[in-house]
PDB file of C-alpha atoms in Angstrom:
ATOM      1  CA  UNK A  75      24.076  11.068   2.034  1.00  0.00           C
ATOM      2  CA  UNK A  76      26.583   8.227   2.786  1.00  0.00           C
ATOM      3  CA  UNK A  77      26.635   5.108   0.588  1.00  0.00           C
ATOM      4  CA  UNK A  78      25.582   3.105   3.142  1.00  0.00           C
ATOM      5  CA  UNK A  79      22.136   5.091   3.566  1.00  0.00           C
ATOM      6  CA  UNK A  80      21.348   5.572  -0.012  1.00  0.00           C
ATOM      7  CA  UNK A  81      21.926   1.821  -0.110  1.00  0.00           C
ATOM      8  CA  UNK A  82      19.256   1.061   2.964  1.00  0.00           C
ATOM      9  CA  UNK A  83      16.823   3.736   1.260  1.00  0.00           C
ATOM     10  CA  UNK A  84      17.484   1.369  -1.961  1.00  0.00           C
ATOM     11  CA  UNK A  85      16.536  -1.586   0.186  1.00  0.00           C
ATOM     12  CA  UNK A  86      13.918  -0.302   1.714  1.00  0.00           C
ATOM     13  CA  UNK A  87      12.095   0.679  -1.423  1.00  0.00           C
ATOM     14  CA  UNK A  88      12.870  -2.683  -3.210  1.00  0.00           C
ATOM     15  CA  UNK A  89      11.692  -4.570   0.126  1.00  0.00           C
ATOM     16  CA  UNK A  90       8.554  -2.131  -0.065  1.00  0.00           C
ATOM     17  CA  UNK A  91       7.355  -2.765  -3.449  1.00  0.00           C
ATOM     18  CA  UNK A  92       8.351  -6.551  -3.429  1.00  0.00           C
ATOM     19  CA  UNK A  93       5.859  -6.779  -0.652  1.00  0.00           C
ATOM     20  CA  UNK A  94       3.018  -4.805  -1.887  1.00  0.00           C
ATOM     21  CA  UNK A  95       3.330  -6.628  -5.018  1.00  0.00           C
ATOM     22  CA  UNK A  96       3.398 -10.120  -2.620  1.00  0.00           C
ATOM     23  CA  UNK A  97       1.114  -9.139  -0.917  1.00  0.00           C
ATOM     24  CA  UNK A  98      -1.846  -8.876  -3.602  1.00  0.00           C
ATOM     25  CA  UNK A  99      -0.842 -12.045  -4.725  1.00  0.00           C
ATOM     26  CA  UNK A 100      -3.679 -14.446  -4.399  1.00  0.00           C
ATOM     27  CA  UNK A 101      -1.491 -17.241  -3.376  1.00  0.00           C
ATOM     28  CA  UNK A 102       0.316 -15.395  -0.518  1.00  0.00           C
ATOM     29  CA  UNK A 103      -3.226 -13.618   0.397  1.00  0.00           C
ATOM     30  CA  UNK A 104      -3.800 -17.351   2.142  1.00  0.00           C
ATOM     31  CA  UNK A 105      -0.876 -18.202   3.132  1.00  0.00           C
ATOM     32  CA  UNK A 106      -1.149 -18.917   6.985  1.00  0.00           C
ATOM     33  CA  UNK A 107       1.986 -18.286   9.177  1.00  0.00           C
ATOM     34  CA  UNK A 108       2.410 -20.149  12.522  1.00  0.00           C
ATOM     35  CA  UNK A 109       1.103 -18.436  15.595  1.00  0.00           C
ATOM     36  CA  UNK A 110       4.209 -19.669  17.704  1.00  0.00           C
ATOM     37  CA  UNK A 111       6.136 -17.617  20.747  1.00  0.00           C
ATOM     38  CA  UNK A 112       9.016 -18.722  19.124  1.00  0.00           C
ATOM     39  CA  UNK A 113       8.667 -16.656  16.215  1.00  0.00           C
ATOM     40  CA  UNK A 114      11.579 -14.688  15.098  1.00  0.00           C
ATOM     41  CA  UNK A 115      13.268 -13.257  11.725  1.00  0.00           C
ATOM     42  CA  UNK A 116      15.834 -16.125  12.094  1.00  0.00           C
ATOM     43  CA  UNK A 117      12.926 -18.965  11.367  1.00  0.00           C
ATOM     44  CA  UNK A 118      11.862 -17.764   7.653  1.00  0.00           C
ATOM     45  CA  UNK A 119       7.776 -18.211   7.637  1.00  0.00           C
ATOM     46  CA  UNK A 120       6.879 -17.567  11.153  1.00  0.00           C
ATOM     47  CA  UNK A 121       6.007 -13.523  12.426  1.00  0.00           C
ATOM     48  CA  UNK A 122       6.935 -12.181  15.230  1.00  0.00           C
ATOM     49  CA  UNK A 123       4.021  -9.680  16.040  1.00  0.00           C
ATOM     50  CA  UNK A 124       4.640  -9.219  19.867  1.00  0.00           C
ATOM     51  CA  UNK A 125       3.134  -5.887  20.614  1.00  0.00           C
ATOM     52  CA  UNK A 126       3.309  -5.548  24.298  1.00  0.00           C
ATOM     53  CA  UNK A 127       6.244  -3.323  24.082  1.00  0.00           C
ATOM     54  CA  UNK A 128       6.055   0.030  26.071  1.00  0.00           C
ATOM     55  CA  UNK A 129       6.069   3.461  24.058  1.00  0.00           C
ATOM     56  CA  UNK A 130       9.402   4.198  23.964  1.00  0.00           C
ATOM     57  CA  UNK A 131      11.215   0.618  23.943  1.00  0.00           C
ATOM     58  CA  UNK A 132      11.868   0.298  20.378  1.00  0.00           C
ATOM     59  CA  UNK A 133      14.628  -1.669  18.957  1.00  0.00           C
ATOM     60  CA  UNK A 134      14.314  -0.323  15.765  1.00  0.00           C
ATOM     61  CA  UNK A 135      16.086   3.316  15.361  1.00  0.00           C
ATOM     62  CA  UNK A 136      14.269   6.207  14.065  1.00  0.00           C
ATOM     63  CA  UNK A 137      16.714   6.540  10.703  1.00  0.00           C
ATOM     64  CA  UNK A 138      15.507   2.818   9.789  1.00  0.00           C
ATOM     65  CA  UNK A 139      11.875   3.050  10.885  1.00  0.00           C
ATOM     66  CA  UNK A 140      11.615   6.493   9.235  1.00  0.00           C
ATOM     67  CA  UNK A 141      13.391   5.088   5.884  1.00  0.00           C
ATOM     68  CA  UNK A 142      10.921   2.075   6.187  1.00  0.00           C
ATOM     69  CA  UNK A 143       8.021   3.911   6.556  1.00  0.00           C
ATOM     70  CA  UNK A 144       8.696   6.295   4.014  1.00  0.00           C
ATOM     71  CA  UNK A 145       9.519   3.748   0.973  1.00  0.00           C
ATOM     72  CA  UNK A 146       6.178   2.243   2.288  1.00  0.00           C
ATOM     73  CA  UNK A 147       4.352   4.974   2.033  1.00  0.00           C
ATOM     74  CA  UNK A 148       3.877   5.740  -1.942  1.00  0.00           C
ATOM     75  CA  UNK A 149       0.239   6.530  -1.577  1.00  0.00           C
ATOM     76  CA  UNK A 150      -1.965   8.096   1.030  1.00  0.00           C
ATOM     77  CA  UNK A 151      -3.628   4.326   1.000  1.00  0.00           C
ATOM     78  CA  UNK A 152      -1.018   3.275   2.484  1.00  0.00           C
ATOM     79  CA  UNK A 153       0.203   5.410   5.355  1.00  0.00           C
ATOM     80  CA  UNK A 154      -2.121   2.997   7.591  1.00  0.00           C
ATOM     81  CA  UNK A 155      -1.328  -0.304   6.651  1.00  0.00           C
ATOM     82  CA  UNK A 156       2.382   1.098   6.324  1.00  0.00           C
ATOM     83  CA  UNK A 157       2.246   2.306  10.337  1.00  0.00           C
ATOM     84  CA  UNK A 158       0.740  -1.103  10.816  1.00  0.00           C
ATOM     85  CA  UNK A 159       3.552  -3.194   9.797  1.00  0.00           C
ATOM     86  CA  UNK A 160       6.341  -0.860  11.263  1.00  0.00           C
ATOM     87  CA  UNK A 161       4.240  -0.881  14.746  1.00  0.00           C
ATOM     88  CA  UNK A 162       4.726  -4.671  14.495  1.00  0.00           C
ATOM     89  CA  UNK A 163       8.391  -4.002  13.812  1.00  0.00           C
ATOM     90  CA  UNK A 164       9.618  -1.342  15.988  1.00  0.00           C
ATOM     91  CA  UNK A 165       9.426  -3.579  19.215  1.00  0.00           C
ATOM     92  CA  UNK A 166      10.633  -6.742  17.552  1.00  0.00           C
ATOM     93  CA  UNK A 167      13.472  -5.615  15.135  1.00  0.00           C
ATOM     94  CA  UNK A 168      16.321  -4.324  15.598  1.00  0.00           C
ATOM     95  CA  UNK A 169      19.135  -3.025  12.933  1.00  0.00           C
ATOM     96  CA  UNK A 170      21.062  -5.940  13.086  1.00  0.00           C
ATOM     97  CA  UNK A 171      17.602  -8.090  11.724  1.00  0.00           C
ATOM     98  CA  UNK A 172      17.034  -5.376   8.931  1.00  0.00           C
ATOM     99  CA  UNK A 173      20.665  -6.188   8.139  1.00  0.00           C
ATOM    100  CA  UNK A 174      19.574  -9.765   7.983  1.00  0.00           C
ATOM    101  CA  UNK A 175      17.037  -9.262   5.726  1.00  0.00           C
ATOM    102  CA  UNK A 176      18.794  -7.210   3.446  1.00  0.00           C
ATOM    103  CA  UNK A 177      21.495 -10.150   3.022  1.00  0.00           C
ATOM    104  CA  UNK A 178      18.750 -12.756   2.404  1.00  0.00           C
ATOM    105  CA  UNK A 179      17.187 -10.309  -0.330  1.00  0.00           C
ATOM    106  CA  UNK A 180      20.561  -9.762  -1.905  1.00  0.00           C
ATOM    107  CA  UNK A 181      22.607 -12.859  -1.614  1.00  0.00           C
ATOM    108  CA  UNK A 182      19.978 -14.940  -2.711  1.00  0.00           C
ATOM    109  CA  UNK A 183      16.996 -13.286  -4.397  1.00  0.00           C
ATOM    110  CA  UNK A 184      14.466 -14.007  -1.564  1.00  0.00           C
ATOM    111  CA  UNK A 185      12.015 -12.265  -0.861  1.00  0.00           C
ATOM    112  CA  UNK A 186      11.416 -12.832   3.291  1.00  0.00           C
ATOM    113  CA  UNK A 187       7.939 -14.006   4.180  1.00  0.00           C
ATOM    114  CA  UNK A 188       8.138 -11.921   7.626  1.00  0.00           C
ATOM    115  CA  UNK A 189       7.855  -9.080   5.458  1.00  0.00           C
ATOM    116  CA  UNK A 190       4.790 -10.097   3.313  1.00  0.00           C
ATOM    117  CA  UNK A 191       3.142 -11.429   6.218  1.00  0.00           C
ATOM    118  CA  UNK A 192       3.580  -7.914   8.275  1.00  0.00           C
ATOM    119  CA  UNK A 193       1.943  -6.451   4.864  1.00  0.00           C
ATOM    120  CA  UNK A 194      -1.005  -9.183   4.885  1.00  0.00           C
ATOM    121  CA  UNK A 195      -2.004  -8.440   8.097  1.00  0.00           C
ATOM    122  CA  UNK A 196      -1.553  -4.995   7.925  1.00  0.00           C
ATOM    123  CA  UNK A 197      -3.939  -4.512   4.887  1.00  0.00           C
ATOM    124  CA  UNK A 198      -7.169  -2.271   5.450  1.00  0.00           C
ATOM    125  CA  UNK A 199      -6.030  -0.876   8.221  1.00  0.00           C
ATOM    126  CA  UNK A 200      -6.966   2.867   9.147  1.00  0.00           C
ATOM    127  CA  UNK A 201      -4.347   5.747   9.398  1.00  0.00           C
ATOM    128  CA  UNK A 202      -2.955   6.675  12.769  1.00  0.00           C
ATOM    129  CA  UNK A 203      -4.630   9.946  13.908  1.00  0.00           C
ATOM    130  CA  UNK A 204      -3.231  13.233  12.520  1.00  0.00           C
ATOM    131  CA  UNK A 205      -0.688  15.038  14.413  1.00  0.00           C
ATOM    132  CA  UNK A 206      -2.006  17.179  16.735  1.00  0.00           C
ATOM    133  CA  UNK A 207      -1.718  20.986  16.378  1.00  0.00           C
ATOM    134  CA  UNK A 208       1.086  21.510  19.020  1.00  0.00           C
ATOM    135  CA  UNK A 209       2.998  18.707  17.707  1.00  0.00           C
ATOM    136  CA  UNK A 210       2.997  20.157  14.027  1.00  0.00           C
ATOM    137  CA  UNK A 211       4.003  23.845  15.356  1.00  0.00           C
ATOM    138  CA  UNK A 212       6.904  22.118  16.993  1.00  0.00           C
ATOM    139  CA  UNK A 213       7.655  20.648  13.405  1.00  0.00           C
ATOM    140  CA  UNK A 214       7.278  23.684  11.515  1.00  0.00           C
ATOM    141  CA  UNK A 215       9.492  25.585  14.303  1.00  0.00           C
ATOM    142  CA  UNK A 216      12.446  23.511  14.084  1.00  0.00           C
ATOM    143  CA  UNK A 217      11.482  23.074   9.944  1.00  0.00           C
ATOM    144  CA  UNK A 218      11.853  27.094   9.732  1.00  0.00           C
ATOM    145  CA  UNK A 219      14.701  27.629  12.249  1.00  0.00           C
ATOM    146  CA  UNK A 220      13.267  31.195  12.592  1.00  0.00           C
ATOM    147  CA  UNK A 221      12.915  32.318   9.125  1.00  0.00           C
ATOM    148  CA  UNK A 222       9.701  33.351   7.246  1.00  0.00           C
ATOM    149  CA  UNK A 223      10.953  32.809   4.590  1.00  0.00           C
ATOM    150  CA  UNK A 224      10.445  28.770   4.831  1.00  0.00           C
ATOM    151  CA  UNK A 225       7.172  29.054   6.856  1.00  0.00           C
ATOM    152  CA  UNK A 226       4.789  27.848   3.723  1.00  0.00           C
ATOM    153  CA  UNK A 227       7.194  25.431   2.869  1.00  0.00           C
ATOM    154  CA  UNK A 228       7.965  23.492   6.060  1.00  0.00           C
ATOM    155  CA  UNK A 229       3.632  23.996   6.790  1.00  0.00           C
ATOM    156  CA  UNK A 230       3.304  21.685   3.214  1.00  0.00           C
ATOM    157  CA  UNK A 231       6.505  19.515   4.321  1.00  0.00           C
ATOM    158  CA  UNK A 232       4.712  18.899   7.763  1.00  0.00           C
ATOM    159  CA  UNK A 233       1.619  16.884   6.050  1.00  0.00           C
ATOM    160  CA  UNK A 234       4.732  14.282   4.233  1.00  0.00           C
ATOM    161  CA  UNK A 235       6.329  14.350   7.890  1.00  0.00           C
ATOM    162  CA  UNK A 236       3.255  13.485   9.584  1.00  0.00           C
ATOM    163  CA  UNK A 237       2.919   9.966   7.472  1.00  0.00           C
ATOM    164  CA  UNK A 238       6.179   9.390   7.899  1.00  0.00           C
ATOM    165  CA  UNK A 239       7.147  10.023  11.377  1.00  0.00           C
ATOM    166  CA  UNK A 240       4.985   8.494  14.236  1.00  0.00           C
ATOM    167  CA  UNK A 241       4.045  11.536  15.786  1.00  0.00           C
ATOM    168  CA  UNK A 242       5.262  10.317  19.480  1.00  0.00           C
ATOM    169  CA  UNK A 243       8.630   9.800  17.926  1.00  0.00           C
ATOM    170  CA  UNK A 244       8.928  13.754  16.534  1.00  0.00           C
ATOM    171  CA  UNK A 245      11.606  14.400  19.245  1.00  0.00           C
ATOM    172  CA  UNK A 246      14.136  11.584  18.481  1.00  0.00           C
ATOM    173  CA  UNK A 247      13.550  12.846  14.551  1.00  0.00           C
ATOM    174  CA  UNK A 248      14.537  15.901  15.603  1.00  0.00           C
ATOM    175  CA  UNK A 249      17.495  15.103  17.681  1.00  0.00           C
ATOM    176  CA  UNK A 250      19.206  12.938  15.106  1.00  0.00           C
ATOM    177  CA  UNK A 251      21.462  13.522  12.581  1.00  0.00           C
ATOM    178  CA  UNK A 252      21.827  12.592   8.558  1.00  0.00           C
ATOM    179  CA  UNK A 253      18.201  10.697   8.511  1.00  0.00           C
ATOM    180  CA  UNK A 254      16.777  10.049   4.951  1.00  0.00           C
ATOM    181  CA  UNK A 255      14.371  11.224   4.673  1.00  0.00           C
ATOM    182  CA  UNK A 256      14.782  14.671   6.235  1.00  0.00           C
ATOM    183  CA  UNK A 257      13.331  17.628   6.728  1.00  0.00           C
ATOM    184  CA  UNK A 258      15.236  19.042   3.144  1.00  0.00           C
ATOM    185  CA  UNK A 259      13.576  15.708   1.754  1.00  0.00           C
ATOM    186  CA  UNK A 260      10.162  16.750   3.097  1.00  0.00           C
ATOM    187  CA  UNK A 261      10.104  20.746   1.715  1.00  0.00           C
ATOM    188  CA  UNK A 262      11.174  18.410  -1.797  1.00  0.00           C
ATOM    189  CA  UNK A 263       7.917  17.187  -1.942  1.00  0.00           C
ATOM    190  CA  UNK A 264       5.919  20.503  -1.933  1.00  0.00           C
ATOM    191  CA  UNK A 265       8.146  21.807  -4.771  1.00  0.00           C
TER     192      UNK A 265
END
């Protein structure tokens, strides 16, 4: 792993648990952001929560939505309200805003509000629907790369991989290269 992914996973998990723990705050729990068009990561306190983005038309990459989704998800709890905040993201976000946010959380010990809020709203929600039976073969298949000999292990990875990677997105998980987590990071788990 480079430096420069170990240092997002870093962020990731630190901007994860920052806003779980902000999130049960009473004080933030009514907290009311501005429903405003404008809304953007650039204007700290507002949330941009357009979600009329086609499947498909994400401006978030895989590696970062993957790496979110899996320092979100530290519990079963919270594979739904975890989906639920990067579903808000992946159409509104893009690299260059995670960047952003990293800066603000670094350079000056802020903790961004977008994030929280994406957590707030999220809360309660229900898990997306398990992968379906095809779609975890095709998982397993490319997990095993044709030996038996991983076939239990990459089954028990698949259950990780399917919180962590939106099961319409499988194919782009597959076709990239030096994601963290990946599928060596999954078959950890189950050992």
């Amino acid at each position: 792993m480079t430096g420069f992914g170990r240092a997002k996973q870093r962020f990731l998990r630190f901007v994860v648990v920052l806003a779980l723990t902000t999130a049960c705050s009473s004080e933030l729990g009514q907290a009311r952001y501005p429903d405003d068009s404008d809304a953007s990561f650039n204007n700290p306190g507002t949330l941009a929560t357009d979600t009329t983005g086609v499947p498909g038309d994400y401006l978030l990459d895989i590696g970062t939505t993957i790496a979110f989704l899996d320092a979100c998800i530290s519990d079963s709890g919270l594979v739904g309200p975890c989906h639920c905040a990067s579903d808000l993201l992946v159409y509104d976000v893009n690299v260059n805003d995670m960047a952003g946010l990293e800066d603000r959380i670094s350079a000056f010990n802020e903790f961004p509000p977008e994030l929280a809020g994406l957590l707030v709203q999220c809360r309660g929600e229900e898990r997306p629907p398990v992968w379906s039976a095809a779609t975890k073969e095709i998982y397993v298949a490319a997990c095993t790369q044709g030996s038996n000999r991983l076939l239990e292990l990459c089954r028990c990875a698949a259950f990780r991989a399917a919180d962590v990677i939106p099961e319409d997105r499988l194919p782009e998980f597959l076709a990239a290269t030096e994601l963290r987590p990946n599928m060596v990071d999954f078959i950890n788990t189950c050992l």
